[in-house]
mmCIF file of C-alpha atoms in Angstrom:
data_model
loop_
_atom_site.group_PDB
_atom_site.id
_atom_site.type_symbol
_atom_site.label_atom_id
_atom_site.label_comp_id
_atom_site.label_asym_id
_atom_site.label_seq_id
_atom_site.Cartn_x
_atom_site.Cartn_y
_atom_site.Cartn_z
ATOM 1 C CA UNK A 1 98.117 36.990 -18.659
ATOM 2 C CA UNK A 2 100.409 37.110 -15.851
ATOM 3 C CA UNK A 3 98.015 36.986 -12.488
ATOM 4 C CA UNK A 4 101.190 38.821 -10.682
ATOM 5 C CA UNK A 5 101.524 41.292 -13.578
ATOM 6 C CA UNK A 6 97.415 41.597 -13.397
ATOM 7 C CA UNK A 7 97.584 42.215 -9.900
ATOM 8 C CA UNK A 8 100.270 45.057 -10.133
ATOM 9 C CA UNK A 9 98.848 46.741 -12.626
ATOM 10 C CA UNK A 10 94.844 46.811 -11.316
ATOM 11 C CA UNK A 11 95.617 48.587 -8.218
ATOM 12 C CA UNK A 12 96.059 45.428 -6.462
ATOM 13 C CA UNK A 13 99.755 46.026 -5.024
ATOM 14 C CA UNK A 14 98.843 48.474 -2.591
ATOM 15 C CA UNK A 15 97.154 46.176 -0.513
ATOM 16 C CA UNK A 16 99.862 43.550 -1.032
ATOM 17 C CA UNK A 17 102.357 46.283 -0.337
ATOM 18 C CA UNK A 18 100.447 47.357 3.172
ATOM 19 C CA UNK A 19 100.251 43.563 4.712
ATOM 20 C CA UNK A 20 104.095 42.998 4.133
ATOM 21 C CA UNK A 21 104.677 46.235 5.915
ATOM 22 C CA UNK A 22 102.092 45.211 8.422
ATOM 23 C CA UNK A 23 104.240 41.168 8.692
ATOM 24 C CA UNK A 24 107.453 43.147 8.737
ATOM 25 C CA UNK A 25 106.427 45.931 11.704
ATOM 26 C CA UNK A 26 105.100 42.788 13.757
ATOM 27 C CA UNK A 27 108.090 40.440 13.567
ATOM 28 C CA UNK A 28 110.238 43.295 14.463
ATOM 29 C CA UNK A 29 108.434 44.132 17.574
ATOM 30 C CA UNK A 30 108.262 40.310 18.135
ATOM 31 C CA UNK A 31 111.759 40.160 17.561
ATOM 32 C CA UNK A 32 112.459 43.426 20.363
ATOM 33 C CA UNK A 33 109.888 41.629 22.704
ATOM 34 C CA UNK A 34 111.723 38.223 22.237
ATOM 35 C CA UNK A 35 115.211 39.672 22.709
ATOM 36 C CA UNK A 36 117.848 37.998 24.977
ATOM 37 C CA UNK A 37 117.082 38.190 28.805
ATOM 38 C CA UNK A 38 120.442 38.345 30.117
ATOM 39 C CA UNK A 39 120.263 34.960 31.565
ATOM 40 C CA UNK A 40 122.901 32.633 29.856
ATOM 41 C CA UNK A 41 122.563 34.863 26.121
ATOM 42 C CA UNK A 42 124.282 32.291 24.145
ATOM 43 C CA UNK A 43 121.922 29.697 24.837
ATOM 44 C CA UNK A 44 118.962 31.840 24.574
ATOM 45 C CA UNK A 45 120.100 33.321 21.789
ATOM 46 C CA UNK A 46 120.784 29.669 19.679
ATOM 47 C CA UNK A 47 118.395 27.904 21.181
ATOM 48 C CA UNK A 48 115.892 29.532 23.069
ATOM 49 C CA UNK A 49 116.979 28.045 26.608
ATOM 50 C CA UNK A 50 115.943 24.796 25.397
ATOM 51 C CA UNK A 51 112.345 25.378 26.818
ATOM 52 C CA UNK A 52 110.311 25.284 23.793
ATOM 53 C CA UNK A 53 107.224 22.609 24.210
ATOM 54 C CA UNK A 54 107.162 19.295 21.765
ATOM 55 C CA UNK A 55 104.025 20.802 19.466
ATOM 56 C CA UNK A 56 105.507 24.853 19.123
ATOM 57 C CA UNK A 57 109.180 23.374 18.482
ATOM 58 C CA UNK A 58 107.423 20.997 16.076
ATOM 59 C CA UNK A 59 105.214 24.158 14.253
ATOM 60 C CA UNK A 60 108.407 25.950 14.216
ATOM 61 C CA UNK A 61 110.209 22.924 12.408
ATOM 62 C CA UNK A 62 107.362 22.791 9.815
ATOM 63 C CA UNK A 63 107.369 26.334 9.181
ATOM 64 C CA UNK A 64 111.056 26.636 8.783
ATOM 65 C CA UNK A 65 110.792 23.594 6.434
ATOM 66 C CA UNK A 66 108.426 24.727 4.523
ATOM 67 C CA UNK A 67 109.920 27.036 1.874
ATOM 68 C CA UNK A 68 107.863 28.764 -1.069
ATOM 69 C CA UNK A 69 109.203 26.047 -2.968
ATOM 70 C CA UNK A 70 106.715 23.928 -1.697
ATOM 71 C CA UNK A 71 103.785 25.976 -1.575
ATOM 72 C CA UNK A 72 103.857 27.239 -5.437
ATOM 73 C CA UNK A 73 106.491 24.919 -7.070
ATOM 74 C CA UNK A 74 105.262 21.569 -5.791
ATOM 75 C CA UNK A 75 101.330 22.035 -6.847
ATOM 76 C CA UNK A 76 102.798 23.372 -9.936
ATOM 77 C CA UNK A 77 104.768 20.065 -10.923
ATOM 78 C CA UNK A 78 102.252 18.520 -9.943
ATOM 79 C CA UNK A 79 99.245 20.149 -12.488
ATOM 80 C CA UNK A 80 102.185 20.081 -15.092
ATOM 81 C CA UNK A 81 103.483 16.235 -14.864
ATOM 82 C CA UNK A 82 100.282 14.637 -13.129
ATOM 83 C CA UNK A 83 101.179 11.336 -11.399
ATOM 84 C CA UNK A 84 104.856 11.766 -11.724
ATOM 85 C CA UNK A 85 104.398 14.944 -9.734
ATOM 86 C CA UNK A 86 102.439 13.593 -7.202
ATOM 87 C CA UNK A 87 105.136 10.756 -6.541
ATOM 88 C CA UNK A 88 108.021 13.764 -6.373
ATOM 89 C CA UNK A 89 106.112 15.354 -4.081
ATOM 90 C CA UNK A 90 105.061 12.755 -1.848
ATOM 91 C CA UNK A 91 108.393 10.852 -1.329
ATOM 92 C CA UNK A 92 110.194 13.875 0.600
ATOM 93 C CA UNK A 93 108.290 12.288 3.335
ATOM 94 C CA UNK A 94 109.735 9.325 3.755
ATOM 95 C CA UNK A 95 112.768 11.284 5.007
ATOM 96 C CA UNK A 96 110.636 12.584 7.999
ATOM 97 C CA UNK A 97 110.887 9.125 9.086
ATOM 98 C CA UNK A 98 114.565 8.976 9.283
ATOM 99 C CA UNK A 99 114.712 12.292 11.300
ATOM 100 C CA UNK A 100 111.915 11.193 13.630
ATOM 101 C CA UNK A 101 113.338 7.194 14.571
ATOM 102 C CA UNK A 102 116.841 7.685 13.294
ATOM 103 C CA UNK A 103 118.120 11.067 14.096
ATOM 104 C CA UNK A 104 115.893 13.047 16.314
ATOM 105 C CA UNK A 105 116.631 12.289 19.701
ATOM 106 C CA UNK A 106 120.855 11.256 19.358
ATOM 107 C CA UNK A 107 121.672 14.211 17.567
ATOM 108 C CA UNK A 108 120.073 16.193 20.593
ATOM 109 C CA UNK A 109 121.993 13.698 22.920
ATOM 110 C CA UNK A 110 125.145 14.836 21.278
ATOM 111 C CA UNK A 111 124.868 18.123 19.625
ATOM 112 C CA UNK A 112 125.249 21.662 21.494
ATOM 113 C CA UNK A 113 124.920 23.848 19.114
ATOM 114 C CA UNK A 114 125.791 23.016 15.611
ATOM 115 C CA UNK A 115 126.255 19.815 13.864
ATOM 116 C CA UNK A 116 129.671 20.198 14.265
ATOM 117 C CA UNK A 117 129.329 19.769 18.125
ATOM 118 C CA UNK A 118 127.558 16.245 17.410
ATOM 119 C CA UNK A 119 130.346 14.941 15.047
ATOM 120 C CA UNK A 120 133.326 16.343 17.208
ATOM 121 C CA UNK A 121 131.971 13.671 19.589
ATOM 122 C CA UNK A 122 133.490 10.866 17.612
ATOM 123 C CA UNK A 123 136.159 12.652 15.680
ATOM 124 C CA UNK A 124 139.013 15.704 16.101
ATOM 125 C CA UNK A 125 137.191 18.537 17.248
ATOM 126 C CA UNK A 126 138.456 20.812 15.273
ATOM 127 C CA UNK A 127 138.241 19.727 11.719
ATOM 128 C CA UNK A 128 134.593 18.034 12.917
ATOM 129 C CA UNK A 129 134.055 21.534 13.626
ATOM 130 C CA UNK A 130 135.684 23.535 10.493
ATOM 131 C CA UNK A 131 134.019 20.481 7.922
ATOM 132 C CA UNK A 132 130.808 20.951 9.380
ATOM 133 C CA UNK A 133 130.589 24.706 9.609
ATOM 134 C CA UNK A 134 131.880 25.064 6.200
ATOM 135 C CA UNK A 135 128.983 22.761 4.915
ATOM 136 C CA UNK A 136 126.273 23.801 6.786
ATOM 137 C CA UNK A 137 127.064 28.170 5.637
ATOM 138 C CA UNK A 138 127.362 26.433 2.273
ATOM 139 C CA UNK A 139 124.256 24.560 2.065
ATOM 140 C CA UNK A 140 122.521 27.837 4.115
ATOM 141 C CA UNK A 141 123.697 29.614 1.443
ATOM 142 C CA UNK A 142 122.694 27.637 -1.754
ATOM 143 C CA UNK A 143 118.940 27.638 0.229
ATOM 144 C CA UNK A 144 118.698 31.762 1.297
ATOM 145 C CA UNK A 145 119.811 32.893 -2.541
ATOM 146 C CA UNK A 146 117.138 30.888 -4.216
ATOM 147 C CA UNK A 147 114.391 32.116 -1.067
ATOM 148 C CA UNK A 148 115.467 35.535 -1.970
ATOM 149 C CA UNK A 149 115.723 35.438 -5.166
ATOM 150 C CA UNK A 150 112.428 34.166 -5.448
ATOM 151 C CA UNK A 151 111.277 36.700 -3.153
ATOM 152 C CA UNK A 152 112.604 39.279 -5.147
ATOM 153 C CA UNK A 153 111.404 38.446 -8.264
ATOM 154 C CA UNK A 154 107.777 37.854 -6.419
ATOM 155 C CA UNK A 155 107.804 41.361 -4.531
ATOM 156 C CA UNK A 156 109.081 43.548 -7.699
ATOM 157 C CA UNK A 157 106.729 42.428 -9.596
ATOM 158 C CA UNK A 158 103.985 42.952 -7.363
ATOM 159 C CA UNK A 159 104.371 46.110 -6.679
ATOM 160 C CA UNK A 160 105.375 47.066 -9.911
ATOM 161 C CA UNK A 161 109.191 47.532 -10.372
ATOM 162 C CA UNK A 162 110.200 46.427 -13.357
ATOM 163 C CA UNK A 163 114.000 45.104 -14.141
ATOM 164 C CA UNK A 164 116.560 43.627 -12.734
ATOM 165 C CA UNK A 165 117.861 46.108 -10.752
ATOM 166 C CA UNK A 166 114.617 46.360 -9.181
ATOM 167 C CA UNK A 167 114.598 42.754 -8.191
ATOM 168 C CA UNK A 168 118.237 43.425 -6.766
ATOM 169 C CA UNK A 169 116.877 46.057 -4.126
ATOM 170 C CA UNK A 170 113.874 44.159 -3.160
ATOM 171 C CA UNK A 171 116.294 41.041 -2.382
ATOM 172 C CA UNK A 172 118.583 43.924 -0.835
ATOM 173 C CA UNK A 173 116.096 45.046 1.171
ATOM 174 C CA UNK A 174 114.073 41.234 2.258
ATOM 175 C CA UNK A 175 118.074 40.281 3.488
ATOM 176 C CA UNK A 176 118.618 43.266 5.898
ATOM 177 C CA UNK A 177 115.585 43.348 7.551
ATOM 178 C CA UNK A 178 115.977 39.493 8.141
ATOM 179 C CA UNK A 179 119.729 39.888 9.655
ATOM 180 C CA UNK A 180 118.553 43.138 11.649
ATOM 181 C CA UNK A 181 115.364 40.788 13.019
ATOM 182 C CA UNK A 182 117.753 37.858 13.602
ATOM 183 C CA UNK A 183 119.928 39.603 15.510
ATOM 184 C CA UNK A 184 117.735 41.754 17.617
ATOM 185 C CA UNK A 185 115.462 38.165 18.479
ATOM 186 C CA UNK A 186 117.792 35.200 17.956
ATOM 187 C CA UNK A 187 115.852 31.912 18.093
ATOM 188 C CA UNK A 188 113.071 33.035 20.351
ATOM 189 C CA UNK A 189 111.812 35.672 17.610
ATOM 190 C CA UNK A 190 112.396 33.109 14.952
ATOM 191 C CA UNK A 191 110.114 30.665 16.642
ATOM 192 C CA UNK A 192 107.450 32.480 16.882
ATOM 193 C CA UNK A 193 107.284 33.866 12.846
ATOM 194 C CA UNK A 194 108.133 30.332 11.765
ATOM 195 C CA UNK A 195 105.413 29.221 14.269
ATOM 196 C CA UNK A 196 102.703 32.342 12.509
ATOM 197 C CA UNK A 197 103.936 31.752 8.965
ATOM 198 C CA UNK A 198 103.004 27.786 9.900
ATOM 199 C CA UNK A 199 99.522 28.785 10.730
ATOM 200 C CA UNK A 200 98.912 31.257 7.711
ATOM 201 C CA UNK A 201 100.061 28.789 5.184
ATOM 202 C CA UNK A 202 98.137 25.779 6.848
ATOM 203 C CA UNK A 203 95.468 27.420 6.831
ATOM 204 C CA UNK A 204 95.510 29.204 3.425
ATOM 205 C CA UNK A 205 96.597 26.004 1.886
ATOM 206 C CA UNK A 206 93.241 23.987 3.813
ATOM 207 C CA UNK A 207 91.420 27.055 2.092
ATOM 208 C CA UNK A 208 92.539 26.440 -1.273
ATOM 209 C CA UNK A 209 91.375 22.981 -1.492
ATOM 210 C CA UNK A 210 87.847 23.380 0.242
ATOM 211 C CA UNK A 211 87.407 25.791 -2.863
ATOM 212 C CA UNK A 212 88.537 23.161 -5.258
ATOM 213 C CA UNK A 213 86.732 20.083 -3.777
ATOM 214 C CA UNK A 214 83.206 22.653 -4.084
ATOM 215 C CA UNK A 215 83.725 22.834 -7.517
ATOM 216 C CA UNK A 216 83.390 19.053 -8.563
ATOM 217 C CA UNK A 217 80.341 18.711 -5.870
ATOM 218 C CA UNK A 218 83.365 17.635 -3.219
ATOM 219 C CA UNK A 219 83.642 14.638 -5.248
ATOM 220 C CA UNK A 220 87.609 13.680 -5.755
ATOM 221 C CA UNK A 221 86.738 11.269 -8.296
ATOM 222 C CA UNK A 222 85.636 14.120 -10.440
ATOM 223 C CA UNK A 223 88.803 16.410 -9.938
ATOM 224 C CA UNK A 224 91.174 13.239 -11.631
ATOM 225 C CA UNK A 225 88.743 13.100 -14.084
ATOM 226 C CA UNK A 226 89.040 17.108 -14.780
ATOM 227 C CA UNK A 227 92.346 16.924 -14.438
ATOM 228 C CA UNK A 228 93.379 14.731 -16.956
ATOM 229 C CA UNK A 229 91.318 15.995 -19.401
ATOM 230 C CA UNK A 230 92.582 19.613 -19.275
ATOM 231 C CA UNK A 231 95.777 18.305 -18.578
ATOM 232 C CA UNK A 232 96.505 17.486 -22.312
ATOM 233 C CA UNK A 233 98.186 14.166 -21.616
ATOM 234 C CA UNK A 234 94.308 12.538 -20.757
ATOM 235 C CA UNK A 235 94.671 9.298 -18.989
ATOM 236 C CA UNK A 236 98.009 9.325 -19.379
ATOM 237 C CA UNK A 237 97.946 12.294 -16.870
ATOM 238 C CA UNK A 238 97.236 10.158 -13.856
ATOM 239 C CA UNK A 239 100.325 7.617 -15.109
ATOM 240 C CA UNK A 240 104.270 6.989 -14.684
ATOM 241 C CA UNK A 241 105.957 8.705 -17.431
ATOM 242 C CA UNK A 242 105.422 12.334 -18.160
ATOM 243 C CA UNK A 243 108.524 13.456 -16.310
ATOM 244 C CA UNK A 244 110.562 10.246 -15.252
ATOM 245 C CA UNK A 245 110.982 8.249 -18.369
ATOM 246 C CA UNK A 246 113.219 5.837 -19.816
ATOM 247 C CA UNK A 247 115.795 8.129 -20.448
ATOM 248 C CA UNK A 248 115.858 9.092 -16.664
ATOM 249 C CA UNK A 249 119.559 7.307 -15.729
ATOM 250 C CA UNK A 250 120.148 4.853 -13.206
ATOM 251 C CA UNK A 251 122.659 7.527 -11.430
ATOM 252 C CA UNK A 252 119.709 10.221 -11.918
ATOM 253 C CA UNK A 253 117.232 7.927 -10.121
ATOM 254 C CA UNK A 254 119.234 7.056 -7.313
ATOM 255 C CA UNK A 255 120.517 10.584 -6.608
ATOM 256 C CA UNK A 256 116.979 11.709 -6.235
ATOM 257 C CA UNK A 257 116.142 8.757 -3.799
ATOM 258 C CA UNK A 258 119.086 9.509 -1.492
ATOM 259 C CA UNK A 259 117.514 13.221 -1.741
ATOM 260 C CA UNK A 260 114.405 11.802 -0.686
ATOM 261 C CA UNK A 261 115.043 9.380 2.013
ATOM 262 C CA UNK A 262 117.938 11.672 3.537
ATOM 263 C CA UNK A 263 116.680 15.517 2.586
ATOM 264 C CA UNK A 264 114.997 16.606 5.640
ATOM 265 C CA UNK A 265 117.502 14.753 7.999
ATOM 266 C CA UNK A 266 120.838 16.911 6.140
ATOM 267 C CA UNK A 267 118.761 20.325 6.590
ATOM 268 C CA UNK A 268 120.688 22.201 8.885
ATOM 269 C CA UNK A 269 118.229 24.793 9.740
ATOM 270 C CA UNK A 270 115.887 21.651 10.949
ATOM 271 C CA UNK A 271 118.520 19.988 12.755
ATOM 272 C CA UNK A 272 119.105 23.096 14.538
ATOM 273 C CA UNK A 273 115.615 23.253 15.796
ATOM 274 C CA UNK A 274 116.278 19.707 17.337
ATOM 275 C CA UNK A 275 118.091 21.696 20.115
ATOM 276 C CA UNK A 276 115.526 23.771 21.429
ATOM 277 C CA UNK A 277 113.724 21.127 23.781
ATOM 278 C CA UNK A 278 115.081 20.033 27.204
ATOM 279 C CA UNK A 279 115.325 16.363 26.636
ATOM 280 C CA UNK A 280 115.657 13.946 23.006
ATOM 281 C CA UNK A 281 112.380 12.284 23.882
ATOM 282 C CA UNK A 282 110.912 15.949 23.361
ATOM 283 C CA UNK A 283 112.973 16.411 20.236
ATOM 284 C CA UNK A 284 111.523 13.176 18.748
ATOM 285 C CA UNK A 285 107.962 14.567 19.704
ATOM 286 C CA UNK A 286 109.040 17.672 18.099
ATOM 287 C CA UNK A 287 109.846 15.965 14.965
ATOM 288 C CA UNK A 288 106.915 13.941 15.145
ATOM 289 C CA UNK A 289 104.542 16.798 14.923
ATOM 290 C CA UNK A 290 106.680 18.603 12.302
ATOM 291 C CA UNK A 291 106.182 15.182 10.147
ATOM 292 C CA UNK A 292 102.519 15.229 10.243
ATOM 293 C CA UNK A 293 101.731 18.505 9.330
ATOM 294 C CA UNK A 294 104.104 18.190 6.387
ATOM 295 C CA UNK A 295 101.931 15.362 5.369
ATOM 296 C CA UNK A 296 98.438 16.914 6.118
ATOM 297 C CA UNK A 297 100.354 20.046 4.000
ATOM 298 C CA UNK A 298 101.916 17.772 1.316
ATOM 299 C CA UNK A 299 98.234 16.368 0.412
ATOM 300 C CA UNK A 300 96.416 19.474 -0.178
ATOM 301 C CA UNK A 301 99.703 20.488 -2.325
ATOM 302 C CA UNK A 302 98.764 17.268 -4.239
ATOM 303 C CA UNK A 303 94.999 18.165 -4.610
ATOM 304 C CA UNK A 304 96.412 22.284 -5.143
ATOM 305 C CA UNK A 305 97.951 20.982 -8.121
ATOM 306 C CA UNK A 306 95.136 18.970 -9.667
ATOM 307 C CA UNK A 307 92.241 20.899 -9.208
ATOM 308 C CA UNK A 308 94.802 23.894 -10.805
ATOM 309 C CA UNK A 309 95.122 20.996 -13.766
ATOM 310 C CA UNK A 310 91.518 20.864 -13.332
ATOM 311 C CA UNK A 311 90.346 24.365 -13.613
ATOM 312 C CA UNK A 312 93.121 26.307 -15.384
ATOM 313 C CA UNK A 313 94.655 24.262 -17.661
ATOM 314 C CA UNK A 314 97.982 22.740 -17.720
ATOM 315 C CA UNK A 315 98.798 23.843 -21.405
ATOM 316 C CA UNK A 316 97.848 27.460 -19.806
ATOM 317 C CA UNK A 317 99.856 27.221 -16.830
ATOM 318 C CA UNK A 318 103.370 26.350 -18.639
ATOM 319 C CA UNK A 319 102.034 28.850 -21.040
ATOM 320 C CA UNK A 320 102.130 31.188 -18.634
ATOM 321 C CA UNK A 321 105.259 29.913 -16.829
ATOM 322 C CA UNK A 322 107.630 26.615 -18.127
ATOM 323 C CA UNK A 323 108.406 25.610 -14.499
ATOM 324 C CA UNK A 324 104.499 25.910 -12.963
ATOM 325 C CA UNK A 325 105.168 28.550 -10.377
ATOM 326 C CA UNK A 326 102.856 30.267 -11.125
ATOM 327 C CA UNK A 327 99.611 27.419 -10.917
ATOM 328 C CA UNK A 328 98.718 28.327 -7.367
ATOM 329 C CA UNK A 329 98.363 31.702 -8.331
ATOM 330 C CA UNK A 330 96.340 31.378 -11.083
ATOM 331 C CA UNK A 331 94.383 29.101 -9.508
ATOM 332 C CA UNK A 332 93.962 31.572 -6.896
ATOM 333 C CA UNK A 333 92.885 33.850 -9.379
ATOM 334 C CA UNK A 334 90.323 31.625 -10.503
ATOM 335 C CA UNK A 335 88.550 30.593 -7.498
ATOM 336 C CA UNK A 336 88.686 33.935 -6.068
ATOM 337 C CA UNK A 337 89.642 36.465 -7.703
ATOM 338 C CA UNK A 338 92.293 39.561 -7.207
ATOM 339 C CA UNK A 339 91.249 38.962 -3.271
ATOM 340 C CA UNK A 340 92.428 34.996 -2.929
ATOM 341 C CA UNK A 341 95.165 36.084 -5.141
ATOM 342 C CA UNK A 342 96.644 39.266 -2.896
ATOM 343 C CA UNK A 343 95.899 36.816 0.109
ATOM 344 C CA UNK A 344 97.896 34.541 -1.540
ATOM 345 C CA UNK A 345 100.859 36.732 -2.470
ATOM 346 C CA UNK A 346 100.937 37.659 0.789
ATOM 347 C CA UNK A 347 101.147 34.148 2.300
ATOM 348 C CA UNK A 348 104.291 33.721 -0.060
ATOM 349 C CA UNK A 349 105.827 37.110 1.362
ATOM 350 C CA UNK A 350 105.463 35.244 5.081
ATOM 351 C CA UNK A 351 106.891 32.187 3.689
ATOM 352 C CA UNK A 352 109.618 33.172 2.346
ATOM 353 C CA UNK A 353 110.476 35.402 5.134
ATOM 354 C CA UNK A 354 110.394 32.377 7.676
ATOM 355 C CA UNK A 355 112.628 30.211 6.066
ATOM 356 C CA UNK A 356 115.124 33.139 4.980
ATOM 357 C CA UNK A 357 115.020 33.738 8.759
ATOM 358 C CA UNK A 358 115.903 30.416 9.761
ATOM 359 C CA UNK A 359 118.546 30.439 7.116
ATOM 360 C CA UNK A 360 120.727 33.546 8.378
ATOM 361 C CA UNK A 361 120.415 31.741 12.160
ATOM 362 C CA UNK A 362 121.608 28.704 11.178
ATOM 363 C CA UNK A 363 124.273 29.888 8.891
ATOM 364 C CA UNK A 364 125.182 32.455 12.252
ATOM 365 C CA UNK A 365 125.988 29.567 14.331
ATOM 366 C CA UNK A 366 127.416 26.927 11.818
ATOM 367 C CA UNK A 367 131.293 28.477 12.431
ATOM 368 C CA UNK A 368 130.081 27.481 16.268
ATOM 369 C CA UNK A 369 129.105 30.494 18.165
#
């Protein structure tokens, strides 16, 4: 069964339901308490005043990164296709590289506010400006429907609402609060959720994967070995070819390594972030830090994944849902009952919330405020 529709319908949305008011109340009054000074407001509003340090700038990059795609799809690939998961998982990284040597500290150089600052360096400000703006809301908005949607779909049936409509006012509801808390905070209130949301799902996901390494005797050896035998595929689990194939085409392949070498780097709500430091040597820092903790995050998303393989079943986890969403959760389930699983939930709720956040900023200041 459904661990979501388990949870709703044991009692278990009430305290799901009481820790997303509790996240909501507290980024509001963060978001009153972080509210413009006075002192220059379009700067502080954008970009903070450019005095964030290297390592929260960096936390904040992470956690606006960081969607819920990568905390339950990822791990979910990943119990579902094995090694192939594991390599479309892992290679996203290679495009923190690009933003940290390549882009990092000249787009700071250049850029004011927008991308469209940068490029109207080097061409006619105003198309520069118009073709970037237009992108950037474009790609902002591709990015907040799925969050919300997601969101939506996550909240009703938490707490029990069944149907579409239901769905439609949650999303309703998750996109008002999150233009009301942009607006009263700007990029000082976003910060400092991204920054929280960072910490909750770092920690939650190091959580997750201490509870699967205790239950092969901490041996990882084991977990492949689980793994590929409740995998259904057995050895060929830990192997090229469950999902890219022969059949893959050439144009497929390459479009997905230009996503990968060049995805983080085109992310407007992460080159955004590249503002908020005084100087480009800072941004690079910034970047720096927001690289490694996607990689310290990225690996227990890899081990997430296998020990849900391992312990739930990959035959029951499409069972339960084609795409995998759902793996983390019922892994969650599984190690800890409806307690790891609200936990969980909730950690969803925050990131979800942090990236829609960074979202309706970025997309703010894309028509250049």
């Amino acid at each position: 069964m459904n661990p979501i529709l388990a949870l709703s319908g044991s009692g278990g949305a009430f305290p799901v339901l009481t820790v997303f008011v509790l996240c909501v109340v507290c980024t509001l009054l963060l978001s009153i308490g972080a509210a413009s000074s006075g002192e220059d407001e379009l700067s502080e509003f954008y970009l903070g005043q450019r005095r964030l340090s290297s390592f929260v700038n960096g936390l904040a990059i992470f956690g606006s990164y960081m969607s819920a795609a990568g905390m339950l799809g990822n791990p979910g690939l990943i119990a579902l296709t094995g090694y192939d998961g594991i390599a479309y998982v892992l290679a996203p990284m290679v495009a923190w590289s690009v933003l940290v040597l390549l882009v990092a500290e000249p787009f700071h150089s250049t850029s004011r506010f927008t991308i469209g600052d940068s490029l109207a360096l080097r061409l006619h400000a105003r198309p520069a400006h118009l073709a970037a703006g237009f992108t950037s809301v474009v790609v902002c908005l591709l990015y907040l429907t799925a969050q919300l949607v997601g969101a939506g779909a996550l909240a009703a049936t938490v707490l029990g609402m069944d149907g579409p409509g239901a769905q439609r006012i949650v999303v309703a509801g998750l996109g008002f609060l999150m233009v009301l808390y942009v607006f009263i905070g700007g990029m000082r209130a976003a910060t400092l959720v991204q920054s929280v949301k960072a910490i909750v799902l770092l920690g939650a996901g190091l959580f997750v994967v201490l509870a699967v390494l205790s239950e092969f005797g901490w041996s990882p050896a084991d977990l492949l070995d689980a793994a590929a035998r409740h995998s259904g595929f057995g050895d060929a689990f830990l192997e090229p070819g469950i999902r890219f194939d022969d059949r893959t085409s050439k144009i497929d392949s390459l479009s997905l390594q230009l996503a990968f070498v060049l995805g983080a780097a085109g992310l407007p709500h992460v080159l955004m972030r590249i503002g908020t430091v005084s100087s480009g040597r800072r941004a690079r820092k910034s970047a720096a830090w927001a690289a490694c903790l996607v990689i310290f995050f990225t690996l227990t998303e890899v081990l997430t994944g296998l020990g849900a393989a391992a312990l739930v079943g990959s035959k029951a986890i499409a069972a339960d849902t084609p795409s995998g969403n759902t793996a983390v959760l019922l892994l969650a389930e599984h190690l800890g009952g409806s307690f790891l699983l609200t936990m969980v939930s909730c950690v969803a709720f925050v990131t979800i919330v942090a990236v829609v956040a960074a979202l309706t900023l970025t997309a703010a200041a894309s028509p250049g405020p």
